[in-house]
Short mmCIF file of C-alpha atoms in Angstrom, two decimals:
data_model
loop_
_atom_site.label_atom_id
_atom_site.label_comp_id
_atom_site.label_asym_id
_atom_site.label_seq_id
_atom_site.Cartn_x
_atom_site.Cartn_y
_atom_site.Cartn_z
CA UNK A 1 10.30 -196.88 208.00
CA UNK A 2 9.62 -200.50 207.38
CA UNK A 3 12.23 -202.64 207.27
CA UNK A 4 11.36 -203.54 203.73
CA UNK A 5 12.42 -199.47 202.98
CA UNK A 6 15.62 -199.90 204.75
CA UNK A 7 16.05 -202.89 202.92
CA UNK A 8 15.37 -201.76 199.26
CA UNK A 9 17.37 -198.22 200.49
CA UNK A 10 20.45 -199.90 201.70
CA UNK A 11 23.48 -199.37 199.45
CA UNK A 12 27.42 -199.38 199.74
CA UNK A 13 27.69 -195.47 199.58
CA UNK A 14 30.89 -193.92 198.76
CA UNK A 15 30.63 -190.37 198.85
CA UNK A 16 29.94 -188.58 202.21
CA UNK A 17 28.82 -185.31 203.42
CA UNK A 18 31.03 -183.63 206.56
CA UNK A 19 27.88 -183.60 208.53
CA UNK A 20 28.22 -184.78 212.00
CA UNK A 21 26.62 -187.73 212.86
CA UNK A 22 24.90 -187.49 216.68
CA UNK A 23 26.94 -189.41 219.47
CA UNK A 24 23.11 -190.40 220.54
CA UNK A 25 22.07 -191.23 217.48
CA UNK A 26 25.58 -193.99 217.11
CA UNK A 27 25.12 -195.06 220.66
CA UNK A 28 21.04 -196.53 219.61
CA UNK A 29 22.11 -197.86 216.63
CA UNK A 30 24.87 -199.84 218.17
CA UNK A 31 22.66 -201.07 221.06
CA UNK A 32 19.81 -201.67 218.54
CA UNK A 33 21.86 -203.48 216.66
CA UNK A 34 22.99 -205.69 218.93
CA UNK A 35 19.78 -207.33 219.35
CA UNK A 36 21.21 -209.47 216.28
CA UNK A 37 20.32 -213.07 216.14
CA UNK A 38 23.41 -214.89 218.02
CA UNK A 39 23.69 -218.59 218.34
CA UNK A 40 23.78 -219.65 221.81
CA UNK A 41 23.74 -215.77 222.39
CA UNK A 42 27.49 -215.51 222.73
CA UNK A 43 27.30 -212.09 220.61
CA UNK A 44 30.47 -212.39 219.50
CA UNK A 45 31.00 -209.00 217.96
CA UNK A 46 33.64 -206.78 218.71
CA UNK A 47 33.44 -203.01 217.56
CA UNK A 48 35.79 -199.63 217.10
CA UNK A 49 33.79 -196.78 216.60
CA UNK A 50 36.57 -193.90 215.72
CA UNK A 51 35.00 -190.06 215.07
CA UNK A 52 36.92 -186.79 215.03
CA UNK A 53 40.70 -186.77 215.25
CA UNK A 54 41.01 -190.12 215.68
CA UNK A 55 39.24 -191.01 212.53
CA UNK A 56 41.71 -188.81 211.06
CA UNK A 57 44.49 -190.48 212.37
CA UNK A 58 43.88 -193.97 211.39
CA UNK A 59 42.76 -193.13 208.07
CA UNK A 60 46.41 -190.92 207.78
CA UNK A 61 48.57 -193.68 209.43
CA UNK A 62 46.58 -196.70 206.42
CA UNK A 63 47.54 -194.81 203.55
CA UNK A 64 51.08 -193.55 204.97
CA UNK A 65 51.33 -197.45 205.21
CA UNK A 66 50.20 -197.79 201.61
CA UNK A 67 52.76 -194.87 200.48
CA UNK A 68 55.65 -196.38 202.15
CA UNK A 69 54.96 -199.78 200.83
CA UNK A 70 54.20 -200.98 204.47
CA UNK A 71 51.57 -203.99 203.45
CA UNK A 72 52.03 -205.96 206.71
CA UNK A 73 51.27 -209.65 206.38
CA UNK A 74 47.27 -208.27 204.65
CA UNK A 75 44.23 -209.89 205.61
CA UNK A 76 43.81 -212.81 208.11
CA UNK A 77 40.84 -214.91 205.87
CA UNK A 78 39.93 -214.94 202.88
CA UNK A 79 37.84 -212.12 201.49
CA UNK A 80 36.81 -214.37 198.62
CA UNK A 81 37.04 -217.80 197.24
CA UNK A 82 40.39 -218.53 195.96
CA UNK A 83 38.46 -219.41 192.72
CA UNK A 84 35.66 -217.71 190.91
CA UNK A 85 32.91 -219.78 189.02
CA UNK A 86 31.77 -218.13 185.87
CA UNK A 87 28.33 -217.14 187.27
CA UNK A 88 30.36 -215.12 190.46
CA UNK A 89 33.10 -213.94 188.09
CA UNK A 90 30.87 -212.30 186.62
CA UNK A 91 28.63 -210.51 189.04
CA UNK A 92 31.76 -209.33 190.30
CA UNK A 93 33.17 -208.18 187.14
CA UNK A 94 29.74 -206.63 185.98
CA UNK A 95 29.61 -204.04 189.63
CA UNK A 96 33.45 -203.02 188.81
CA UNK A 97 32.57 -201.87 185.63
CA UNK A 98 29.68 -199.93 186.34
CA UNK A 99 31.74 -198.94 189.48
CA UNK A 100 34.30 -197.30 187.58
CA UNK A 101 32.16 -195.99 184.37
CA UNK A 102 30.34 -194.06 186.82
CA UNK A 103 33.66 -192.59 187.98
CA UNK A 104 34.95 -191.94 184.66
CA UNK A 105 37.52 -194.45 185.26
CA UNK A 106 38.48 -196.35 181.65
CA UNK A 107 39.85 -199.88 182.05
CA UNK A 108 43.30 -200.19 182.25
CA UNK A 109 43.78 -196.74 184.10
CA UNK A 110 45.79 -198.37 187.17
CA UNK A 111 46.12 -194.60 188.51
CA UNK A 112 43.06 -193.81 188.29
CA UNK A 113 41.46 -197.53 189.98
CA UNK A 114 44.25 -196.96 192.94
CA UNK A 115 43.13 -193.48 193.52
CA UNK A 116 39.50 -194.44 194.18
CA UNK A 117 40.51 -197.60 196.23
CA UNK A 118 42.88 -194.94 198.52
CA UNK A 119 39.20 -194.09 199.33
CA UNK A 120 38.32 -196.54 200.78
CA UNK A 121 40.47 -195.82 203.71
CA UNK A 122 39.39 -192.80 204.19
CA UNK A 123 35.73 -194.10 204.89
CA UNK A 124 35.12 -191.60 201.53
CA UNK A 125 34.49 -189.17 204.35
CA UNK A 126 32.35 -190.54 206.76
CA UNK A 127 32.70 -188.64 210.22
CA UNK A 128 32.12 -191.90 211.54
CA UNK A 129 34.05 -195.03 210.87
CA UNK A 130 33.89 -198.10 212.46
CA UNK A 131 35.96 -201.44 212.75
CA UNK A 132 34.42 -205.26 213.32
CA UNK A 133 36.26 -207.94 215.16
CA UNK A 134 35.82 -211.06 216.06
CA UNK A 135 37.79 -213.16 218.66
CA UNK A 136 39.79 -215.97 216.79
CA UNK A 137 38.93 -218.67 219.77
CA UNK A 138 35.35 -218.19 217.55
CA UNK A 139 34.46 -220.52 215.19
CA UNK A 140 32.34 -220.32 211.81
CA UNK A 141 28.86 -219.81 213.25
CA UNK A 142 30.15 -216.47 215.08
CA UNK A 143 31.65 -215.10 211.97
CA UNK A 144 27.27 -215.31 210.75
CA UNK A 145 26.73 -213.85 214.27
CA UNK A 146 28.71 -211.14 213.07
CA UNK A 147 27.36 -210.39 209.80
CA UNK A 148 24.23 -210.66 210.73
CA UNK A 149 25.39 -207.54 213.35
CA UNK A 150 27.03 -205.74 210.83
CA UNK A 151 23.85 -205.82 208.68
CA UNK A 152 21.51 -204.57 211.24
CA UNK A 153 23.65 -201.68 212.08
CA UNK A 154 23.41 -200.74 208.36
CA UNK A 155 19.59 -201.26 208.34
CA UNK A 156 18.94 -198.74 211.23
CA UNK A 157 21.09 -196.80 210.13
CA UNK A 158 19.05 -196.39 207.48
CA UNK A 159 16.04 -195.51 209.88
CA UNK A 160 18.44 -192.75 211.28
CA UNK A 161 18.11 -191.19 207.52
CA UNK A 162 22.27 -192.04 207.00
CA UNK A 163 23.87 -194.33 205.14
CA UNK A 164 26.63 -197.00 205.47
CA UNK A 165 29.37 -198.73 203.16
CA UNK A 166 30.75 -202.12 204.58
CA UNK A 167 34.50 -201.94 203.43
CA UNK A 168 36.47 -205.42 203.84
CA UNK A 169 39.78 -203.39 202.75
CA UNK A 170 40.45 -202.56 205.75
CA UNK A 171 41.38 -205.92 206.52
CA UNK A 172 43.97 -205.75 203.85
CA UNK A 173 45.90 -203.45 206.84
CA UNK A 174 44.75 -205.04 209.53
CA UNK A 175 48.14 -204.16 211.08
CA UNK A 176 47.54 -200.57 210.89
CA UNK A 177 44.14 -200.91 212.53
CA UNK A 178 45.94 -203.08 215.08
CA UNK A 179 47.82 -200.54 216.28
CA UNK A 180 46.24 -197.54 215.91
CA UNK A 181 43.16 -198.92 217.80
CA UNK A 182 45.03 -201.28 220.11
CA UNK A 183 43.08 -204.11 218.89
CA UNK A 184 44.66 -207.45 220.73
CA UNK A 185 45.98 -209.83 218.56
CA UNK A 186 43.06 -212.58 219.99
CA UNK A 187 40.90 -210.46 217.75
CA UNK A 188 40.50 -210.69 214.05
CA UNK A 189 39.83 -207.64 212.13
CA UNK A 190 36.98 -208.38 209.47
CA UNK A 191 36.03 -205.36 207.96
CA UNK A 192 35.59 -201.53 208.27
CA UNK A 193 31.93 -199.65 207.96
CA UNK A 194 31.80 -195.97 206.99
CA UNK A 195 28.72 -194.31 208.60
CA UNK A 196 27.10 -190.75 208.03
CA UNK A 197 25.09 -188.96 205.34
CA UNK A 198 25.76 -189.40 201.93
CA UNK A 199 25.44 -187.17 198.98
CA UNK A 200 22.61 -187.91 196.63
CA UNK A 201 23.88 -185.60 194.24
CA UNK A 202 27.53 -187.65 193.49
CA UNK A 203 27.86 -189.75 190.68
CA UNK A 204 29.07 -192.95 192.79
CA UNK A 205 26.04 -193.02 195.19
CA UNK A 206 23.79 -193.75 192.16
CA UNK A 207 24.93 -197.52 191.47
CA UNK A 208 22.88 -199.64 192.36
CA UNK A 209 23.59 -203.14 191.68
CA UNK A 210 21.50 -206.14 190.15
CA UNK A 211 20.30 -208.83 192.66
CA UNK A 212 19.89 -212.27 191.26
CA UNK A 213 16.32 -213.39 190.60
CA UNK A 214 14.86 -215.82 192.72
CA UNK A 215 14.74 -219.18 190.88
CA UNK A 216 18.31 -218.20 190.65
CA UNK A 217 19.09 -219.29 194.50
CA UNK A 218 15.64 -220.86 195.66
CA UNK A 219 14.81 -224.47 195.62
CA UNK A 220 11.01 -225.33 196.66
CA UNK A 221 9.64 -228.32 197.99
CA UNK A 222 6.12 -228.49 198.59
CA UNK A 223 5.49 -232.24 199.12
#
């Protein structure tokens, strides 16, 4: 698979098959992704990988916390900007509308939206659930490094015929994730990552989000 094919075929999948992912493939993806560019070669990423009963326990613990109203302190960083300018607000609302239209959840159906949101914490039934963290002492540059590492995990998954879904939703319940996976207090829970074989026949997996044209974000200087 060419790199461009991996990039163009990568998208966030929200329905996975139960088929297990070979341990050797998981290890290959992670070890190869560790070649990600890293400022000063710090390699700041910390990765927690759950499968089988361990993944199920993590999911069950978060869903129980939701049901019990145990919201904890919430995310430890701003997943989104405090205020959206029109262009970003439009993009965010469009993808939400597209997804929930595919799911048959009408606008204003809070129960339907919550039901779908809860699936995040089951890693959308993917057999592998990863949690990406970074040490608090690290600077903004190391968060960039973690983003590059995360991207390479997703692209390398495509080479193995697998799909992924990056999930910032796990940062909301970082107190539960931290407890269940024994993550030390000096690490920040950045996000989760579902990994597995996507079900191509499921409607949510047909969503392909739009991308802005080159001229919207690129400035050229030739002389």
